[in-house]
mmCIF file with all atom_site columns, C-alpha atoms in Angstrom:
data_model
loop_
_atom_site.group_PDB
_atom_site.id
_atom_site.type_symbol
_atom_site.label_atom_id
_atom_site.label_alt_id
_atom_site.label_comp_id
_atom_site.label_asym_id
_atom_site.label_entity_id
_atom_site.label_seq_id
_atom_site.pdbx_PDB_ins_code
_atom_site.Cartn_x
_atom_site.Cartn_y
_atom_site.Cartn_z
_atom_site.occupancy
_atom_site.B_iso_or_equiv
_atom_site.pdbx_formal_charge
_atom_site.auth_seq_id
_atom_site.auth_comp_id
_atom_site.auth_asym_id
_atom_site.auth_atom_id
_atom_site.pdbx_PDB_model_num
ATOM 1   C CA . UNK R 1 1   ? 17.521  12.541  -10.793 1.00 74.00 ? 1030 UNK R CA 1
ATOM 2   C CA . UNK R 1 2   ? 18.004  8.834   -9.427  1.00 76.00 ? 1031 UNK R CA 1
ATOM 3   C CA . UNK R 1 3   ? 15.250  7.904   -11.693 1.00 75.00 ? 1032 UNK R CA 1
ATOM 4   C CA . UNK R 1 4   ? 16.086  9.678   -14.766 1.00 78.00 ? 1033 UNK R CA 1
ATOM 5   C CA . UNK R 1 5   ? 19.655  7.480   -14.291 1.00 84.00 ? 1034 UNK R CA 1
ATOM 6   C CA . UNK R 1 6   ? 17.678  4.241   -14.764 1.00 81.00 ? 1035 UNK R CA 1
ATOM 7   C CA . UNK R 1 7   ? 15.962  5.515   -17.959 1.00 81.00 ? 1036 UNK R CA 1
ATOM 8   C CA . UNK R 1 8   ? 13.021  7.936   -16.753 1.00 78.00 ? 1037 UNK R CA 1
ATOM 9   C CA . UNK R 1 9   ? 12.225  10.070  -20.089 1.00 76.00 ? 1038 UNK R CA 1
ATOM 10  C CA . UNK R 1 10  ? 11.941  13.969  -19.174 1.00 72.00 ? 1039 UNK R CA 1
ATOM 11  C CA . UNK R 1 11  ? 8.511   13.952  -20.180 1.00 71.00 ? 1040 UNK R CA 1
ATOM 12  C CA . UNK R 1 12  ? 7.839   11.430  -17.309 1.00 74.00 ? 1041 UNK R CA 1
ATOM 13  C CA . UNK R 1 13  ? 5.670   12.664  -13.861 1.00 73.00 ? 1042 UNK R CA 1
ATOM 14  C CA . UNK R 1 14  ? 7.331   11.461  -11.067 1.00 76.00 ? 1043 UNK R CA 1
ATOM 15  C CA . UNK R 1 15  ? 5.620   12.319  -7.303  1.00 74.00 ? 1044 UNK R CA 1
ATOM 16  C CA . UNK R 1 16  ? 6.696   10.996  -3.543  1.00 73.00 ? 1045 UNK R CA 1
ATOM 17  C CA . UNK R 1 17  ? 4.542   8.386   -2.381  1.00 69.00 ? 1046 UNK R CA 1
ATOM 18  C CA . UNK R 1 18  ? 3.632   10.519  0.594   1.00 67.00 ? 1047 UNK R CA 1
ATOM 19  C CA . UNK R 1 19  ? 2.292   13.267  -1.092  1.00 72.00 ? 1048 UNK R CA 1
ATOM 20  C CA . UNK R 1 20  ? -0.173  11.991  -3.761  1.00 71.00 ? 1049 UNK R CA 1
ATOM 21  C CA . UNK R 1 21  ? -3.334  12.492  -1.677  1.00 71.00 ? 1050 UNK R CA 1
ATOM 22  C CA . UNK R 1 22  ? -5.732  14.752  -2.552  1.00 73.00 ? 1051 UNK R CA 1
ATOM 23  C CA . UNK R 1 23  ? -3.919  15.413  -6.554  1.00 75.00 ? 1052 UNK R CA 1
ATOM 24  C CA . UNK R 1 24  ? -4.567  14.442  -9.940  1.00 76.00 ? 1053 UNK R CA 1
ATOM 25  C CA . UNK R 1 25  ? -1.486  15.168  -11.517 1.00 77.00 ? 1054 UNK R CA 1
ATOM 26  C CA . UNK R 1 26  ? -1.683  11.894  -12.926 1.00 74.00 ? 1055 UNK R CA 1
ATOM 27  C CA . UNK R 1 27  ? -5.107  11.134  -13.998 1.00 74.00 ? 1056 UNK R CA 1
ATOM 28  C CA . UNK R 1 28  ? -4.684  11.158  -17.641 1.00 74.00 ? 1057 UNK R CA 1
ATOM 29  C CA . UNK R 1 29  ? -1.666  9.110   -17.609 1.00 74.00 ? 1058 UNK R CA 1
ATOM 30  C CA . UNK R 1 30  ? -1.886  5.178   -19.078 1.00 72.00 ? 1059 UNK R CA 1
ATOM 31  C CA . UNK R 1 31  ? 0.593   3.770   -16.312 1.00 72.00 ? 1060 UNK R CA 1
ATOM 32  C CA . UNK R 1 32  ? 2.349   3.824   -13.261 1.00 74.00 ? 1061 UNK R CA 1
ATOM 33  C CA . UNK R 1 33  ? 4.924   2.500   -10.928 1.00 75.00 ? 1062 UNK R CA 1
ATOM 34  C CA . UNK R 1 34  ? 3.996   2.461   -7.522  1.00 76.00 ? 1063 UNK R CA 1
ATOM 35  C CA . UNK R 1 35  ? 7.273   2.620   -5.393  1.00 77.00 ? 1064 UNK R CA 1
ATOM 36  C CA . UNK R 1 36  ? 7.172   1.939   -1.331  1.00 77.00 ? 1065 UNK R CA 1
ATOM 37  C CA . UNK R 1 37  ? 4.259   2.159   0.720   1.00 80.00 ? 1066 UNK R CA 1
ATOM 38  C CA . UNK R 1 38  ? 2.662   3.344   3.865   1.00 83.00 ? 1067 UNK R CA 1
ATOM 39  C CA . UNK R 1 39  ? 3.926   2.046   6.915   1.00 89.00 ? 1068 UNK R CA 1
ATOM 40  C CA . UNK R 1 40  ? 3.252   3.494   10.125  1.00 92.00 ? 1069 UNK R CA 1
ATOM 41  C CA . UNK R 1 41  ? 5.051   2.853   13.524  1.00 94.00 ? 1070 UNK R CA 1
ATOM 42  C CA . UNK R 1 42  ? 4.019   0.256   15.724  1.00 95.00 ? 1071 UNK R CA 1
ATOM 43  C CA . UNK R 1 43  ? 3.069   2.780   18.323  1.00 94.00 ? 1072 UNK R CA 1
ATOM 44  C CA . UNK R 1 44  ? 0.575   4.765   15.826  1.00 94.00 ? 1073 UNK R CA 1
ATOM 45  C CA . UNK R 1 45  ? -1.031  1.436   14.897  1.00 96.00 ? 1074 UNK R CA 1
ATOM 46  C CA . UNK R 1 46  ? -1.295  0.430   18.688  1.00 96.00 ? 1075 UNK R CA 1
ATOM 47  C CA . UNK R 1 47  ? -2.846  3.867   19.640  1.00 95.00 ? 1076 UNK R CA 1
ATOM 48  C CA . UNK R 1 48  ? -5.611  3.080   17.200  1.00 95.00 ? 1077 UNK R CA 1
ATOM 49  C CA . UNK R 1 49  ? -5.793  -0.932  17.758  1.00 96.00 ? 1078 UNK R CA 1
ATOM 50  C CA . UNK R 1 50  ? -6.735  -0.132  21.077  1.00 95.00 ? 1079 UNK R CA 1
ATOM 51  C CA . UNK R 1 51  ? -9.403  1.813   20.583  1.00 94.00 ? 1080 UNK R CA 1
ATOM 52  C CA . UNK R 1 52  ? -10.951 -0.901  18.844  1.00 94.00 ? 1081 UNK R CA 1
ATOM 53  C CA . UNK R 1 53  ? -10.349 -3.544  21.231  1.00 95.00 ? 1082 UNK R CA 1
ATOM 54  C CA . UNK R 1 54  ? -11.509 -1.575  24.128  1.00 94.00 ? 1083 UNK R CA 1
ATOM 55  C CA . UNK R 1 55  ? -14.781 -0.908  22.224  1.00 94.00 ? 1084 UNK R CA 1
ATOM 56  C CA . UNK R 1 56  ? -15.118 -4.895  21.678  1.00 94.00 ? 1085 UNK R CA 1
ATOM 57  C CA . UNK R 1 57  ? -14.082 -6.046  24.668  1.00 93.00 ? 1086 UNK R CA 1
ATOM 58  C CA . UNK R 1 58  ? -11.074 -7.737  22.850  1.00 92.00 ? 1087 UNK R CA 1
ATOM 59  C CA . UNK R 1 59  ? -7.827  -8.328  24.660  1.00 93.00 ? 1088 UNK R CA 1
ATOM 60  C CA . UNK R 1 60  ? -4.791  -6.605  22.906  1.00 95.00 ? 1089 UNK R CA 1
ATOM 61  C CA . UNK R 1 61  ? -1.407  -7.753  22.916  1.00 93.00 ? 1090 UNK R CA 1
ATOM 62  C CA . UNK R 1 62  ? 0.960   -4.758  21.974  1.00 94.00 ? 1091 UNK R CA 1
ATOM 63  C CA . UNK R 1 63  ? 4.841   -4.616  21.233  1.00 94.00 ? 1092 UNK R CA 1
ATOM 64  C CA . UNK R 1 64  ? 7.282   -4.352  23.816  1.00 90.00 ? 1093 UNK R CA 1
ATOM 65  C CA . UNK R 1 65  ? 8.161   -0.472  23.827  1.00 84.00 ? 1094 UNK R CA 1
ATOM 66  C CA . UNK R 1 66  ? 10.587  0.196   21.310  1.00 82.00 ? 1095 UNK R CA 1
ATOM 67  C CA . UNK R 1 67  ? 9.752   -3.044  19.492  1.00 89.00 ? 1096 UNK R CA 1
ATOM 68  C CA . UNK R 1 68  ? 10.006  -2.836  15.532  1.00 93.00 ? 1097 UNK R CA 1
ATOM 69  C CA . UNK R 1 69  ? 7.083   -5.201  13.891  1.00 95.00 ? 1098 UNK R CA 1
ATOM 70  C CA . UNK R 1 70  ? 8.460   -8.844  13.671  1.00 95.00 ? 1099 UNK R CA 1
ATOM 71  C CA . UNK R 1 71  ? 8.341   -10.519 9.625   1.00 95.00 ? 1100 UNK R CA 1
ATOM 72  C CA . UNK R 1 72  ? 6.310   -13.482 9.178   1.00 95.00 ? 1101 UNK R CA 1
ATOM 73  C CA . UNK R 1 73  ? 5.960   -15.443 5.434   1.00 96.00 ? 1102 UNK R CA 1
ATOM 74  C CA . UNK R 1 74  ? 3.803   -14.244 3.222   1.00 93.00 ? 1103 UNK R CA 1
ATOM 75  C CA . UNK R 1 75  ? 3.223   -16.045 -0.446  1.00 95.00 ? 1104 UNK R CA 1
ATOM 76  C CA . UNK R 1 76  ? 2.646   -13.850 -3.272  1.00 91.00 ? 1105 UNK R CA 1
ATOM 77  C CA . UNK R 1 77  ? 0.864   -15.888 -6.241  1.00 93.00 ? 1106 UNK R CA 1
ATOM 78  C CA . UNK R 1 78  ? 2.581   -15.234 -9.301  1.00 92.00 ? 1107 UNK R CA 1
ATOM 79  C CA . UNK R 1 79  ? 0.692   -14.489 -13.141 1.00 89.00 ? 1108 UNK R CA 1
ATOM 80  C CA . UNK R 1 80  ? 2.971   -17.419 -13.868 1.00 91.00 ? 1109 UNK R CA 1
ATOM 81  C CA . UNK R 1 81  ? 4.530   -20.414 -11.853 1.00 92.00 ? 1110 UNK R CA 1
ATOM 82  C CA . UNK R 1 82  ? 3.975   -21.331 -7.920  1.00 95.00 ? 1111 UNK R CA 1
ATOM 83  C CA . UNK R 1 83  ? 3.499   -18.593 -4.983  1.00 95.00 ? 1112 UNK R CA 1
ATOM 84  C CA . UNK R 1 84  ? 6.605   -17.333 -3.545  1.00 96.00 ? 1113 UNK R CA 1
ATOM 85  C CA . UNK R 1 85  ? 7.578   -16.281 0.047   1.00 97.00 ? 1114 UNK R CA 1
ATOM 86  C CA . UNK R 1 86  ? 7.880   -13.052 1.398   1.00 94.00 ? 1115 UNK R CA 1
ATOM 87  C CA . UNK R 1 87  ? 8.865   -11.576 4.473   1.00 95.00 ? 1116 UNK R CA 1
ATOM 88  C CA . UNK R 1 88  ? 6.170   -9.233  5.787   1.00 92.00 ? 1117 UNK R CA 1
ATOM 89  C CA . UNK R 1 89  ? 6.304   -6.883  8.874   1.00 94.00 ? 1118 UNK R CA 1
ATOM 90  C CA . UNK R 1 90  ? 3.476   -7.983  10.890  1.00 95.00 ? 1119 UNK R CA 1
ATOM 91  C CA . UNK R 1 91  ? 1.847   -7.312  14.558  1.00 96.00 ? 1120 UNK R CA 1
ATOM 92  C CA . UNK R 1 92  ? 0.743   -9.837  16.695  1.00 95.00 ? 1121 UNK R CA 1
ATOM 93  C CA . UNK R 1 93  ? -2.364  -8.191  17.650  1.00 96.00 ? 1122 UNK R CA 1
ATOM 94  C CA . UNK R 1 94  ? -5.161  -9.133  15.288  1.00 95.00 ? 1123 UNK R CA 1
ATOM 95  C CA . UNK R 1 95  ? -6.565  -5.623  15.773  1.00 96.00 ? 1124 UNK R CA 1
ATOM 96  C CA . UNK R 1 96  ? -3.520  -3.785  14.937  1.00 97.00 ? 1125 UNK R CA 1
ATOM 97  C CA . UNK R 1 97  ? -2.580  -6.196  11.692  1.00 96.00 ? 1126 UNK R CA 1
ATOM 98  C CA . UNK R 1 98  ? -5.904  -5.113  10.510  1.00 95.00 ? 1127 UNK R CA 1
ATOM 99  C CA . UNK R 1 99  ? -5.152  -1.697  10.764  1.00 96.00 ? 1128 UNK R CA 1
ATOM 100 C CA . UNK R 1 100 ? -1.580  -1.840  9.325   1.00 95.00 ? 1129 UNK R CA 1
ATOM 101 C CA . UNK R 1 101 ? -2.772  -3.903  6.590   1.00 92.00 ? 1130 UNK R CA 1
ATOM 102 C CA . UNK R 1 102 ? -5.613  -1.521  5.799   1.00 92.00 ? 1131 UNK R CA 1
ATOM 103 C CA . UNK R 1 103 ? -2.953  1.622   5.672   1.00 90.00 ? 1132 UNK R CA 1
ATOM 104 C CA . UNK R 1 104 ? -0.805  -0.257  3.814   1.00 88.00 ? 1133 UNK R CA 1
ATOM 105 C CA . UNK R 1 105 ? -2.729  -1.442  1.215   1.00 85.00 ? 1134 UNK R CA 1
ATOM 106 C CA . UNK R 1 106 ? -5.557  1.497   0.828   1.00 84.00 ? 1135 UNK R CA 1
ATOM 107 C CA . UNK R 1 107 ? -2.494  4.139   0.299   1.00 80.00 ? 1136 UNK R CA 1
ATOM 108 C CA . UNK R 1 108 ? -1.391  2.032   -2.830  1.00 81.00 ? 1137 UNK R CA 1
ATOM 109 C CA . UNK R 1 109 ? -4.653  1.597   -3.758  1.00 81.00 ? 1138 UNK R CA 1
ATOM 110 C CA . UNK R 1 110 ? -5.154  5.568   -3.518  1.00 77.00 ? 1139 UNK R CA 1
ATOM 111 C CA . UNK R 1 111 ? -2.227  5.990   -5.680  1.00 75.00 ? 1140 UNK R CA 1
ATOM 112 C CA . UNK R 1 112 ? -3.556  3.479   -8.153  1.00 76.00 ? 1141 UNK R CA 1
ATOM 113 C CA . UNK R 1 113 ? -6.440  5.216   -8.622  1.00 75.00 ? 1142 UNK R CA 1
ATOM 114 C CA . UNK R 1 114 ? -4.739  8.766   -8.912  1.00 69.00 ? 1143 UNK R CA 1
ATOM 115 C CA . UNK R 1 115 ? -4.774  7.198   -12.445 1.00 69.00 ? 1144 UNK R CA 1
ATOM 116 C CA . UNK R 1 116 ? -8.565  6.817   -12.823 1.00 67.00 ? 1145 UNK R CA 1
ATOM 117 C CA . UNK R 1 117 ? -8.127  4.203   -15.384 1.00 59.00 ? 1146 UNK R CA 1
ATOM 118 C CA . UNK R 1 118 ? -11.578 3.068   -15.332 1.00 54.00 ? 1147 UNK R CA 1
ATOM 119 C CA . UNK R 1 119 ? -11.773 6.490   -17.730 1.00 58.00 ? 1148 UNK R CA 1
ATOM 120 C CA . UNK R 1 120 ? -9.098  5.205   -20.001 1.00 52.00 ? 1149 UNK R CA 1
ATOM 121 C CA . UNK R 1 121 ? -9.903  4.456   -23.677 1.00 56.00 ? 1150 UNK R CA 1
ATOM 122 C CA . UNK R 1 122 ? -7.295  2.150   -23.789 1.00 52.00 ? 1151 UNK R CA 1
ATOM 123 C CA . UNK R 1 123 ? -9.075  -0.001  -21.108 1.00 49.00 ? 1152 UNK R CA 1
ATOM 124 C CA . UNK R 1 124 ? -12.401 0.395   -22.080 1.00 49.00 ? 1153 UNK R CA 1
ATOM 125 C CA . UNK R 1 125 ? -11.325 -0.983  -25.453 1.00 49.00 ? 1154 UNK R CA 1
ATOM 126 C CA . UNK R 1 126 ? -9.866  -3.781  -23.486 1.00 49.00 ? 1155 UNK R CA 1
ATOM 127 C CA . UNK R 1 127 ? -12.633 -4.925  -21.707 1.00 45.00 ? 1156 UNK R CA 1
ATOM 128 C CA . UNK R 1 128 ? -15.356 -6.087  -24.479 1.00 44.00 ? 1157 UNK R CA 1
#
């Protein structure tokens, strides 16, 4: 409904972020908005981090309990113009910014791909 107020057609599949896993509801579509992402407490992302450094030998430095994940700049290159900053949660432990990042950023790529473009005529026709 909140999305049909900005313009959504009828026709248009929408699906929660959360849920898109494991579906191809979308795989014969041409396009998609991809709206929020992934983000798992600190304490999820600490119980694996661990894990890791233990393994390696690595010292970890975790959150105090409670803590939320503390922003840091980010720059996002533009198609056109100069990089802008962006406030990203981050963790100070290089083992547990690896794992955020990777949950983060493979989730939206799962979505993305929920669209199996590489199948599209539209692209293929696009990429001679």
């Amino acid at each position: 409904d909140v999305l049909a107020a900005f313009g959504l057609a009828q026709d248009e599949q929408c699906g929660h972020f959360g849920a898109l896993r494991g579906r191809n509801t979308w795989e014969e579509d041409q396009s998609a908005i991809v709206v929020g992402r992934l983000q798992p407490s600190p304490q999820e992302v600490e119980a694996l981090a661990r894990a890791f450094a233990a393994a390696t030998g690595s010292a970890f430095t975790p959150l105090t309990h409670g803590e939320n994940y503390p922003t840091e700049t980010r720059w996002l290159r533009m198609r056109h113009g100069p990089a802008q900053p962006m406030q990203v949660a981050a963790h100070p432990d290089p083992w547990a910014m690896a794992i955020l990042e990777r949950i983060r950023e493979k989730e939206i790529e799962q979505a993305l791909e929920r669209l199996r473009l590489s199948r599209s005529e539209a692209l293929r026709c696009d990429r001679r």
